[in-house]
Amino acid sequence: MCGEEDRLRILSTYGLDTLQDDPELTEITRFAARLCGTPISMVTLVEEERQRFLARSGTDETETPRPTSFCAHAMLGAQPLVVPDTREDPTFRDNPLVTGDPHIRFYAGAPLISHEGAPLGSLCVVDTEPHPDGLTEMQLDGLQVLAASVMRRLRTQREFRQRLEHAERSRGQLEALANSIPDIAWSTDSEGRVEYFNDRWYDFTGGTTEILDTQEYGEYFHPEDRSQWDQLWQEHLKSGDPYEAEFRIKRADGEYRWMLGRGVPVKRANGHVEKWFGTITDIDDAHRRLDAREMVTRELSHRIKNIFAVVSGLMAIKGRDWPESRQAFDDVSKTLDALGRAHGYVTQDTARKGETLHGILRALLAPYGDVSGHRLKITGQDVPVDAKSATPLALVYHELATNSAKYGAFSVAEGRVTIETGLDEGKLTVEWTESGGPPVSAPEGVGFGSRLVEMTVRNQLRGSLDRRFEEEGLVARLELERDRL
């Protein structure tokens, strides 16, 4: 048996305040009174200084002092304590509850014992008339069965409290973790209603927790971004796919900052989305640096294109000065124009709606062909290409053409390149085949251009590029899903 300090500690884990006048326990006391033929029945828990009536039938009292408690004695036994006539019992005959109100004459109590073995109290029946014969065997058995039911109810409540406390501790730990990160963290229900923001959201926006009730976020989004963000978010709520978007949010000081929002769904076994968790990261500084770099790139691209135009103009002037070489000057001028167009694809200046794969390849590789069409041949099935995919494709084939002009088929007059495209079950293949050039072999190392091409194919086109260095020349086979274009 545990000591008094341990007993009281165990008793405190049941959350007795939440069980006061519990309907299930009250029904048990009513049935116990009927079973034993007494007007009063109680579920009593013996605390440090009082005996507490957690549920009762036939009395309005809610407690008595512990020194006068019958149950403090009953809880210490292994079997029910039965006192047929308290006036004849040496332990209780001088008890104030016997000599005065409520003049107890009969008492029977089945002990309530925790699974640790701690005595907590008893389920008791009381009468103001003596019961000389005590309780029948059936009544004793029934009282013990009912006491076991009381303990099951107490144990259920205790386990519920423990789970609740564990959940609260876990929630507290998760909130502490969420508040320790520099990003805004959030969660929503399956319908997209935000249930939680970490402290970073309120610090950044200057808003209050009322936003969780109103769900009104319009004032925080830049007017140009709100509609697009909302449409994209609704699409991901329907599809259940992970979400990512860039948008501007207004900081507490009124400045709009570029943010990167990410969200992942939490799904049940049946695939139904139960919740969303995500972050919002401030990328404004990186966004501004990228804009600055793009501005410099556009300026450099513009100047390079101007150089092509100036040189082409000079060639035209010289062609007039040297009529006998006019054809050669015109060919060189056309080549320079083609190089300018190819440069535009690589720098994202030229990509337009309505482009096709063959059209891009012809424009990009025109500087390397000839009038007869012998050096470059493009065959196979043509497919449309959107502006976003035109640039990575141009990078890949610009690198192949540049290397061919340095080391492969385009480096000699007799060399030729054949490009064959095919489309089968949604998979696009583009095979680049060189022939007639100098002997080629696999390079000893991988240069920057080759690494850039590999990254472009893998990360932007989500495809694969296989290079084979054969006797006739390089064969490069690009494979990717059609929808990537």
Short mmCIF file of C-alpha atoms in Angstrom, two decimals:
data_model
loop_
_atom_site.label_atom_id
_atom_site.label_comp_id
_atom_site.label_asym_id
_atom_site.label_seq_id
_atom_site.Cartn_x
_atom_site.Cartn_y
_atom_site.Cartn_z
CA MET A 1 0.00 0.00 0.00
CA CYS A 2 1.35 3.47 -0.91
CA GLY A 3 1.91 6.25 1.62
CA GLU A 4 -0.46 9.15 2.22
CA GLU A 5 1.58 11.59 0.13
CA ASP A 6 1.56 9.24 -2.85
CA ARG A 7 -2.14 8.48 -2.32
CA LEU A 8 -3.06 12.17 -2.46
CA ARG A 9 -0.88 12.68 -5.53
CA ILE A 10 -2.62 9.82 -7.35
CA LEU A 11 -6.03 11.12 -6.27
CA SER A 12 -5.21 14.52 -7.80
CA THR A 13 -4.65 12.97 -11.24
CA TYR A 14 -8.34 12.12 -11.66
CA GLY A 15 -9.53 15.71 -12.11
CA LEU A 16 -12.30 15.40 -9.54
CA ASP A 17 -13.75 18.84 -10.23
CA THR A 18 -14.73 17.73 -13.74
CA LEU A 19 -16.47 14.66 -12.28
CA GLN A 20 -18.54 16.45 -9.63
CA ASP A 21 -22.17 15.30 -9.97
CA ASP A 22 -21.23 13.20 -12.98
CA PRO A 23 -24.46 11.73 -14.48
CA GLU A 24 -23.03 8.22 -14.87
CA LEU A 25 -21.77 8.13 -11.28
CA THR A 26 -25.09 9.52 -10.05
CA GLU A 27 -26.95 6.70 -11.78
CA ILE A 28 -24.66 4.20 -10.08
CA THR A 29 -25.46 5.65 -6.63
CA ARG A 30 -29.20 5.49 -7.34
CA PHE A 31 -28.99 1.87 -8.35
CA ALA A 32 -26.78 1.02 -5.35
CA ALA A 33 -29.41 2.53 -3.01
CA ARG A 34 -32.18 0.48 -4.63
CA LEU A 35 -30.06 -2.67 -4.61
CA CYS A 36 -29.25 -2.39 -0.92
CA GLY A 37 -32.59 -0.99 0.23
CA THR A 38 -31.18 2.28 1.66
CA PRO A 39 -32.34 5.87 1.24
CA ILE A 40 -28.79 7.21 0.71
CA SER A 41 -25.88 6.22 -1.49
CA MET A 42 -22.66 8.11 -2.35
CA VAL A 43 -19.41 7.92 -4.27
CA THR A 44 -16.93 9.35 -1.80
CA LEU A 45 -13.28 10.33 -2.31
CA VAL A 46 -11.18 10.91 0.79
CA GLU A 47 -9.00 13.99 0.37
CA GLU A 48 -6.46 15.44 2.80
CA GLU A 49 -8.93 17.20 5.08
CA ARG A 50 -12.38 16.21 3.85
CA GLN A 51 -14.50 13.42 2.51
CA ARG A 52 -15.89 14.56 -0.81
CA PHE A 53 -19.19 13.26 -2.22
CA LEU A 54 -18.48 13.09 -5.96
CA ALA A 55 -21.96 11.74 -6.69
CA ARG A 56 -24.84 11.14 -4.32
CA SER A 57 -28.43 10.00 -4.05
CA GLY A 58 -30.79 10.82 -1.16
CA THR A 59 -28.76 13.65 0.38
CA ASP A 60 -27.88 17.26 -0.43
CA GLU A 61 -24.57 17.18 1.43
CA THR A 62 -21.44 17.42 -0.72
CA GLU A 63 -18.74 16.73 1.91
CA THR A 64 -17.94 15.98 5.54
CA PRO A 65 -14.71 16.42 7.53
CA ARG A 66 -12.27 13.57 7.06
CA PRO A 67 -12.07 12.68 10.81
CA THR A 68 -15.75 11.69 10.79
CA SER A 69 -15.49 9.72 7.53
CA PHE A 70 -16.75 6.13 7.49
CA CYS A 71 -15.24 5.71 4.00
CA ALA A 72 -11.76 6.53 5.27
CA HIS A 73 -12.02 3.20 7.08
CA ALA A 74 -13.82 1.32 4.30
CA MET A 75 -11.23 2.21 1.66
CA LEU A 76 -8.46 0.47 3.63
CA GLY A 77 -10.01 -3.00 3.39
CA ALA A 78 -9.93 -5.54 0.62
CA GLN A 79 -13.64 -6.34 1.04
CA PRO A 80 -16.67 -4.13 1.65
CA LEU A 81 -17.04 -2.72 5.17
CA VAL A 82 -20.53 -3.44 6.60
CA VAL A 83 -21.75 -1.89 9.88
CA PRO A 84 -25.26 -3.27 10.65
CA ASP A 85 -25.84 -0.95 13.66
CA THR A 86 -23.40 1.91 14.22
CA ARG A 87 -24.56 2.37 17.85
CA GLU A 88 -23.17 -1.06 18.67
CA ASP A 89 -19.89 -0.66 16.77
CA PRO A 90 -16.99 0.53 18.96
CA THR A 91 -15.32 2.30 16.02
CA PHE A 92 -18.31 4.43 15.02
CA ARG A 93 -20.73 4.67 17.98
CA ASP A 94 -19.20 7.97 19.16
CA ASN A 95 -18.93 9.42 15.65
CA PRO A 96 -20.70 12.83 15.37
CA LEU A 97 -22.54 11.53 12.30
CA VAL A 98 -24.01 8.80 14.54
CA THR A 99 -24.69 10.81 17.67
CA GLY A 100 -25.96 13.81 15.68
CA ASP A 101 -27.29 14.61 12.20
CA PRO A 102 -27.85 12.68 10.05
CA HIS A 103 -27.98 9.93 12.75
CA ILE A 104 -26.41 7.18 10.66
CA ARG A 105 -27.44 3.72 11.86
CA PHE A 106 -26.35 1.53 8.96
CA TYR A 107 -23.31 1.79 6.67
CA ALA A 108 -21.83 -0.41 3.95
CA GLY A 109 -18.97 0.69 1.70
CA ALA A 110 -17.02 -1.05 -1.10
CA PRO A 111 -13.47 0.30 -1.41
CA LEU A 112 -12.34 2.25 -4.50
CA ILE A 113 -8.74 1.29 -5.25
CA SER A 114 -6.59 2.70 -8.06
CA HIS A 115 -4.59 0.38 -10.33
CA GLU A 116 -1.48 1.49 -8.41
CA GLY A 117 -3.10 0.12 -5.24
CA ALA A 118 -3.90 3.53 -3.75
CA PRO A 119 -7.12 3.66 -1.64
CA LEU A 120 -9.23 6.57 -2.87
CA GLY A 121 -12.61 6.26 -1.14
CA SER A 122 -15.65 4.07 -1.44
CA LEU A 123 -19.04 3.49 -2.97
CA CYS A 124 -21.26 3.45 0.12
CA VAL A 125 -24.89 3.02 1.10
CA VAL A 126 -26.29 4.62 4.28
CA ASP A 127 -29.50 4.34 6.28
CA THR A 128 -30.86 6.07 9.38
CA GLU A 129 -32.27 2.69 10.48
CA PRO A 130 -30.09 -0.28 11.45
CA HIS A 131 -29.89 -3.37 9.21
CA PRO A 132 -29.37 -6.19 11.72
CA ASP A 133 -28.77 -8.72 8.95
CA GLY A 134 -26.39 -6.44 7.02
CA LEU A 135 -26.38 -7.16 3.28
CA THR A 136 -27.19 -10.32 1.42
CA GLU A 137 -24.51 -12.06 -0.59
CA MET A 138 -26.07 -10.77 -3.80
CA GLN A 139 -26.12 -7.21 -2.44
CA LEU A 140 -22.45 -7.45 -1.43
CA ASP A 141 -21.50 -8.78 -4.86
CA GLY A 142 -23.59 -6.09 -6.55
CA LEU A 143 -22.00 -3.34 -4.47
CA GLN A 144 -18.55 -4.53 -5.51
CA VAL A 145 -19.56 -4.72 -9.17
CA LEU A 146 -20.88 -1.16 -8.95
CA ALA A 147 -17.67 -0.03 -7.22
CA ALA A 148 -15.71 -1.53 -10.15
CA SER A 149 -17.93 0.50 -12.50
CA VAL A 150 -17.12 3.64 -10.53
CA MET A 151 -13.41 2.92 -10.90
CA ARG A 152 -13.78 2.39 -14.65
CA ARG A 153 -15.44 5.79 -14.91
CA LEU A 154 -12.72 7.40 -12.81
CA ARG A 155 -10.01 5.66 -14.82
CA THR A 156 -11.57 6.77 -18.12
CA GLN A 157 -11.57 10.37 -16.92
CA ARG A 158 -8.01 10.06 -15.69
CA GLU A 159 -6.78 8.68 -19.04
CA PHE A 160 -8.68 11.38 -20.89
CA ARG A 161 -7.00 14.05 -18.77
CA GLN A 162 -3.60 12.47 -19.36
CA ARG A 163 -4.16 12.41 -23.11
CA LEU A 164 -5.38 15.99 -22.99
CA GLU A 165 -2.36 17.09 -20.97
CA HIS A 166 -0.06 15.23 -23.36
CA ALA A 167 -1.75 16.91 -26.32
CA GLU A 168 -1.43 20.31 -24.65
CA ARG A 169 2.26 19.68 -23.95
CA SER A 170 2.79 18.59 -27.55
CA ARG A 171 0.89 21.62 -28.81
CA GLY A 172 2.96 23.87 -26.59
CA GLN A 173 6.18 22.29 -27.87
CA LEU A 174 5.03 22.65 -31.49
CA GLU A 175 4.08 26.28 -30.92
CA ALA A 176 7.46 26.94 -29.31
CA LEU A 177 9.12 25.30 -32.30
CA ALA A 178 6.97 27.26 -34.77
CA ASN A 179 7.71 30.51 -32.97
CA SER A 180 11.45 29.81 -33.04
CA ILE A 181 11.69 29.81 -36.85
CA PRO A 182 12.13 33.08 -38.79
CA ASP A 183 9.34 32.22 -41.26
CA ILE A 184 5.60 32.65 -40.83
CA ALA A 185 4.07 29.24 -40.04
CA TRP A 186 0.38 28.47 -40.55
CA SER A 187 -2.17 25.68 -40.62
CA THR A 188 -5.68 25.41 -42.04
CA ASP A 189 -8.56 22.98 -41.95
CA SER A 190 -9.53 20.92 -44.98
CA GLU A 191 -11.58 23.82 -46.37
CA GLY A 192 -8.66 26.24 -46.22
CA ARG A 193 -9.76 28.21 -43.15
CA VAL A 194 -6.67 29.30 -41.22
CA GLU A 195 -6.60 27.83 -37.71
CA TYR A 196 -3.14 28.92 -36.60
CA PHE A 197 -0.44 31.50 -37.26
CA ASN A 198 2.80 31.59 -35.33
CA ASP A 199 3.94 34.81 -33.68
CA ARG A 200 5.92 35.79 -36.76
CA TRP A 201 2.68 36.55 -38.68
CA TYR A 202 1.41 38.96 -36.04
CA ASP A 203 4.84 40.60 -35.69
CA PHE A 204 5.13 41.03 -39.45
CA THR A 205 1.61 42.26 -40.26
CA GLY A 206 0.77 43.98 -36.99
CA GLY A 207 -2.57 42.12 -37.04
CA THR A 208 -4.42 40.42 -34.21
CA THR A 209 -5.87 36.96 -33.63
CA GLU A 210 -9.27 38.29 -34.75
CA ILE A 211 -8.14 37.38 -38.26
CA LEU A 212 -8.79 33.73 -37.36
CA ASP A 213 -12.45 34.60 -36.82
CA THR A 214 -12.93 36.93 -39.79
CA GLN A 215 -10.70 35.07 -42.31
CA GLU A 216 -10.33 38.41 -44.12
CA TYR A 217 -6.87 38.70 -45.66
CA GLY A 218 -7.52 41.17 -48.49
CA GLU A 219 -5.89 44.10 -46.72
CA TYR A 220 -2.59 42.23 -46.36
CA PHE A 221 -2.14 41.19 -50.01
CA HIS A 222 -0.94 43.52 -52.72
CA PRO A 223 -3.97 44.40 -54.89
CA GLU A 224 -2.23 43.02 -57.98
CA ASP A 225 -1.56 39.63 -56.33
CA ARG A 226 -4.72 38.86 -54.35
CA SER A 227 -6.89 37.48 -57.14
CA GLN A 228 -4.15 35.30 -58.62
CA TRP A 229 -3.16 33.98 -55.19
CA ASP A 230 -6.76 33.17 -54.26
CA GLN A 231 -7.39 31.36 -57.55
CA LEU A 232 -4.23 29.28 -57.20
CA TRP A 233 -5.01 28.44 -53.55
CA GLN A 234 -8.53 27.29 -54.46
CA GLU A 235 -7.13 25.07 -57.21
CA HIS A 236 -4.77 23.36 -54.76
CA LEU A 237 -7.54 22.94 -52.18
CA LYS A 238 -9.49 21.00 -54.80
CA SER A 239 -6.58 18.96 -56.14
CA GLY A 240 -4.87 18.28 -52.81
CA ASP A 241 -1.46 18.89 -54.40
CA PRO A 242 1.36 20.68 -52.53
CA TYR A 243 1.12 24.43 -52.95
CA GLU A 244 3.77 27.04 -53.80
CA ALA A 245 3.36 30.66 -54.88
CA GLU A 246 5.02 34.07 -54.73
CA PHE A 247 3.06 37.15 -53.68
CA ARG A 248 3.45 40.45 -51.85
CA ILE A 249 2.21 41.01 -48.30
CA LYS A 250 2.00 44.35 -46.53
CA ARG A 251 4.24 44.71 -43.52
CA ALA A 252 3.11 46.54 -40.38
CA ASP A 253 4.94 49.70 -41.58
CA GLY A 254 2.96 49.68 -44.87
CA GLU A 255 5.73 48.31 -47.13
CA TYR A 256 4.84 45.43 -49.41
CA ARG A 257 7.35 42.57 -49.31
CA TRP A 258 7.70 39.64 -51.70
CA MET A 259 6.95 36.37 -49.95
CA LEU A 260 7.20 32.70 -50.91
CA GLY A 261 4.25 30.67 -49.66
CA ARG A 262 4.43 26.90 -49.41
CA GLY A 263 1.82 24.42 -48.16
CA VAL A 264 1.56 20.64 -47.86
CA PRO A 265 -1.63 18.65 -47.24
CA VAL A 266 -2.06 16.10 -44.46
CA LYS A 267 -4.15 13.27 -45.86
CA ARG A 268 -6.05 10.38 -44.32
CA ALA A 269 -5.66 6.81 -45.54
CA ASN A 270 -8.52 7.36 -48.02
CA GLY A 271 -6.71 10.35 -49.56
CA HIS A 272 -9.03 12.96 -48.05
CA VAL A 273 -7.18 16.12 -47.00
CA GLU A 274 -7.57 16.70 -43.28
CA LYS A 275 -5.34 19.75 -42.77
CA TRP A 276 -2.78 21.96 -44.46
CA PHE A 277 0.52 23.06 -42.94
CA GLY A 278 2.84 25.61 -44.48
CA THR A 279 5.22 28.53 -44.26
CA ILE A 280 5.54 32.03 -45.70
CA THR A 281 9.13 33.15 -46.27
CA ASP A 282 10.29 36.71 -46.84
CA ILE A 283 12.18 36.64 -50.17
CA ASP A 284 11.98 40.35 -50.91
CA ASP A 285 15.73 41.01 -50.69
CA ALA A 286 16.50 38.04 -52.95
CA HIS A 287 13.70 39.14 -55.29
CA ARG A 288 15.19 42.63 -55.57
CA ARG A 289 18.68 41.24 -56.21
CA LEU A 290 17.25 38.98 -58.91
CA ASP A 291 15.43 41.93 -60.51
CA ALA A 292 18.67 43.91 -60.47
CA ARG A 293 20.59 41.05 -62.09
CA GLU A 294 17.88 40.60 -64.71
CA MET A 295 18.01 44.32 -65.48
CA VAL A 296 21.78 44.11 -65.97
CA THR A 297 21.33 40.98 -68.11
CA ARG A 298 18.71 42.71 -70.26
CA GLU A 299 20.97 45.71 -70.69
CA LEU A 300 23.92 43.51 -71.69
CA SER A 301 21.70 41.53 -74.04
CA HIS A 302 20.47 44.74 -75.62
CA ARG A 303 24.02 45.97 -76.16
CA ILE A 304 25.10 42.63 -77.65
CA LYS A 305 22.18 42.72 -80.06
CA ASN A 306 23.17 46.28 -80.96
CA ILE A 307 26.67 45.02 -81.76
CA PHE A 308 25.19 42.39 -84.08
CA ALA A 309 23.10 45.10 -85.73
CA VAL A 310 26.06 47.47 -86.09
CA VAL A 311 28.31 44.79 -87.58
CA SER A 312 25.52 43.67 -89.91
CA GLY A 313 25.06 47.29 -91.02
CA LEU A 314 28.78 47.65 -91.64
CA MET A 315 28.71 44.47 -93.73
CA ALA A 316 25.90 45.92 -95.83
CA ILE A 317 27.89 49.13 -96.42
CA LYS A 318 31.01 47.19 -97.34
CA GLY A 319 28.93 45.03 -99.68
CA ARG A 320 28.00 48.14 -101.63
CA ASP A 321 31.67 49.19 -101.74
CA TRP A 322 32.72 45.75 -103.04
CA PRO A 323 30.02 44.67 -105.51
CA GLU A 324 31.98 41.63 -106.61
CA SER A 325 31.84 40.33 -102.98
CA ARG A 326 28.25 41.39 -102.34
CA GLN A 327 26.99 37.80 -102.05
CA ALA A 328 29.57 36.92 -99.42
CA PHE A 329 28.78 40.06 -97.44
CA ASP A 330 25.05 39.26 -97.61
CA ASP A 331 25.67 35.70 -96.35
CA VAL A 332 27.74 36.96 -93.44
CA SER A 333 25.10 39.60 -92.65
CA LYS A 334 22.35 36.95 -92.60
CA THR A 335 24.51 34.79 -90.33
CA LEU A 336 24.91 37.70 -87.93
CA ASP A 337 21.14 38.24 -87.94
CA ALA A 338 20.64 34.56 -87.15
CA LEU A 339 23.15 34.77 -84.31
CA GLY A 340 21.20 37.72 -82.94
CA ARG A 341 17.98 35.70 -83.00
CA ALA A 342 19.68 32.74 -81.32
CA HIS A 343 21.06 35.06 -78.66
CA GLY A 344 17.51 36.28 -78.02
CA TYR A 345 16.27 32.76 -77.27
CA VAL A 346 19.08 32.08 -74.84
CA THR A 347 18.46 35.35 -72.98
CA GLN A 348 14.63 34.98 -72.92
CA ASP A 349 14.12 37.99 -75.22
CA THR A 350 12.64 36.16 -78.20
CA ALA A 351 10.28 33.48 -76.83
CA ARG A 352 6.76 34.14 -78.10
CA LYS A 353 3.38 32.46 -78.13
CA GLY A 354 2.87 30.11 -81.07
CA GLU A 355 6.49 28.92 -81.18
CA THR A 356 7.16 25.32 -82.23
CA LEU A 357 10.11 23.08 -81.49
CA HIS A 358 11.25 22.96 -85.13
CA GLY A 359 10.86 26.73 -85.46
CA ILE A 360 13.06 27.36 -82.42
CA LEU A 361 15.71 24.89 -83.61
CA ARG A 362 15.82 26.42 -87.10
CA ALA A 363 16.13 29.95 -85.75
CA LEU A 364 18.70 28.93 -83.17
CA LEU A 365 20.88 26.85 -85.52
CA ALA A 366 20.57 28.99 -88.67
CA PRO A 367 24.09 30.45 -88.20
CA TYR A 368 25.56 26.95 -88.55
CA GLY A 369 23.69 25.80 -91.66
CA ASP A 370 24.28 26.55 -95.35
CA VAL A 371 22.25 27.64 -98.33
CA SER A 372 21.86 24.09 -99.65
CA GLY A 373 20.57 22.75 -96.34
CA HIS A 374 23.21 20.01 -96.43
CA ARG A 375 24.82 20.79 -93.07
CA LEU A 376 21.63 20.90 -90.98
CA LYS A 377 18.49 18.79 -91.29
CA ILE A 378 15.50 18.82 -88.94
CA THR A 379 12.91 16.05 -89.36
CA GLY A 380 10.12 14.36 -87.42
CA GLN A 381 7.03 15.48 -85.58
CA ASP A 382 6.82 19.13 -84.61
CA VAL A 383 5.18 20.27 -81.34
CA PRO A 384 4.22 23.66 -79.84
CA VAL A 385 6.51 25.13 -77.18
CA ASP A 386 5.45 27.73 -74.62
CA ALA A 387 7.60 30.77 -73.82
CA LYS A 388 8.72 29.35 -70.46
CA SER A 389 10.20 26.21 -72.04
CA ALA A 390 11.77 27.93 -75.07
CA THR A 391 14.70 29.31 -73.08
CA PRO A 392 15.88 26.04 -71.45
CA LEU A 393 15.55 24.28 -74.82
CA ALA A 394 17.57 27.06 -76.47
CA LEU A 395 20.27 26.75 -73.81
CA VAL A 396 20.60 23.02 -74.44
CA TYR A 397 20.88 23.25 -78.22
CA HIS A 398 22.94 26.42 -78.18
CA GLU A 399 25.53 24.52 -76.07
CA LEU A 400 25.44 21.51 -78.43
CA ALA A 401 25.84 23.77 -81.48
CA THR A 402 28.67 25.74 -79.89
CA ASN A 403 30.59 22.57 -79.02
CA SER A 404 29.94 21.17 -82.50
CA ALA A 405 31.34 24.37 -84.06
CA LYS A 406 34.47 24.02 -81.90
CA TYR A 407 35.13 20.28 -82.01
CA GLY A 408 32.45 18.44 -83.98
CA ALA A 409 30.57 18.35 -87.28
CA PHE A 410 30.00 22.10 -87.58
CA SER A 411 33.78 22.69 -87.33
CA VAL A 412 34.40 21.36 -90.90
CA ALA A 413 32.74 22.05 -94.23
CA GLU A 414 31.79 18.40 -94.79
CA GLY A 415 30.16 17.94 -91.39
CA ARG A 416 26.45 17.75 -90.89
CA VAL A 417 23.93 17.57 -88.06
CA THR A 418 20.58 15.79 -88.22
CA ILE A 419 17.90 16.46 -85.61
CA GLU A 420 15.00 14.02 -85.47
CA THR A 421 12.01 14.61 -83.19
CA GLY A 422 9.41 12.06 -82.17
CA LEU A 423 6.32 11.92 -79.97
CA ASP A 424 5.07 8.61 -78.51
CA GLU A 425 2.47 8.21 -75.72
CA GLY A 426 3.10 11.70 -74.40
CA LYS A 427 6.91 11.35 -74.37
CA LEU A 428 8.97 13.63 -76.61
CA THR A 429 12.39 12.57 -77.96
CA VAL A 430 14.86 14.83 -79.75
CA GLU A 431 17.92 13.06 -81.20
CA TRP A 432 20.92 15.15 -82.30
CA THR A 433 23.26 13.18 -84.60
CA GLU A 434 26.58 14.49 -85.94
CA SER A 435 28.45 12.99 -88.92
CA GLY A 436 31.26 13.90 -91.30
CA GLY A 437 33.23 15.75 -88.67
CA PRO A 438 36.56 15.04 -87.03
CA PRO A 439 36.88 12.02 -84.71
CA VAL A 440 35.34 12.70 -81.31
CA SER A 441 35.76 11.16 -77.87
CA ALA A 442 34.28 11.66 -74.44
CA PRO A 443 35.89 14.60 -72.63
CA GLU A 444 38.07 13.88 -69.62
CA GLY A 445 36.20 16.35 -67.42
CA VAL A 446 32.81 18.04 -67.33
CA GLY A 447 32.88 21.73 -68.17
CA PHE A 448 30.61 24.49 -66.94
CA GLY A 449 28.51 24.42 -70.12
CA SER A 450 27.87 20.69 -69.82
CA ARG A 451 26.93 21.02 -66.15
CA LEU A 452 24.57 23.89 -67.00
CA VAL A 453 22.91 21.78 -69.69
CA GLU A 454 22.49 18.81 -67.30
CA MET A 455 20.94 21.04 -64.63
CA THR A 456 18.64 22.69 -67.18
CA VAL A 457 17.38 19.36 -68.54
CA ARG A 458 16.93 17.83 -65.09
CA ASN A 459 15.50 20.77 -63.13
CA GLN A 460 13.63 22.88 -65.67
CA LEU A 461 12.56 20.37 -68.31
CA ARG A 462 12.32 17.39 -65.91
CA GLY A 463 13.89 15.22 -68.59
CA SER A 464 17.10 13.34 -69.37
CA LEU A 465 19.93 13.90 -71.86
CA ASP A 466 22.08 10.97 -72.97
CA ARG A 467 25.33 11.65 -74.86
CA ARG A 468 27.11 8.94 -76.88
CA PHE A 469 30.45 9.59 -78.56
CA GLU A 470 30.38 7.25 -81.57
CA GLU A 471 32.75 6.85 -84.57
CA GLU A 472 30.73 9.11 -86.84
CA GLY A 473 30.28 11.76 -84.17
CA LEU A 474 28.24 12.80 -81.16
CA VAL A 475 24.70 11.49 -80.65
CA ALA A 476 22.70 13.35 -77.99
CA ARG A 477 19.20 12.08 -77.12
CA LEU A 478 16.85 14.30 -75.11
CA GLU A 479 13.75 12.69 -73.52
CA LEU A 480 11.02 14.50 -71.61
CA GLU A 481 7.29 14.47 -71.03
CA ARG A 482 5.34 16.36 -73.70
CA ASP A 483 3.49 18.45 -71.12
CA ARG A 484 6.81 19.93 -69.91
CA LEU A 485 6.71 22.09 -73.07
#
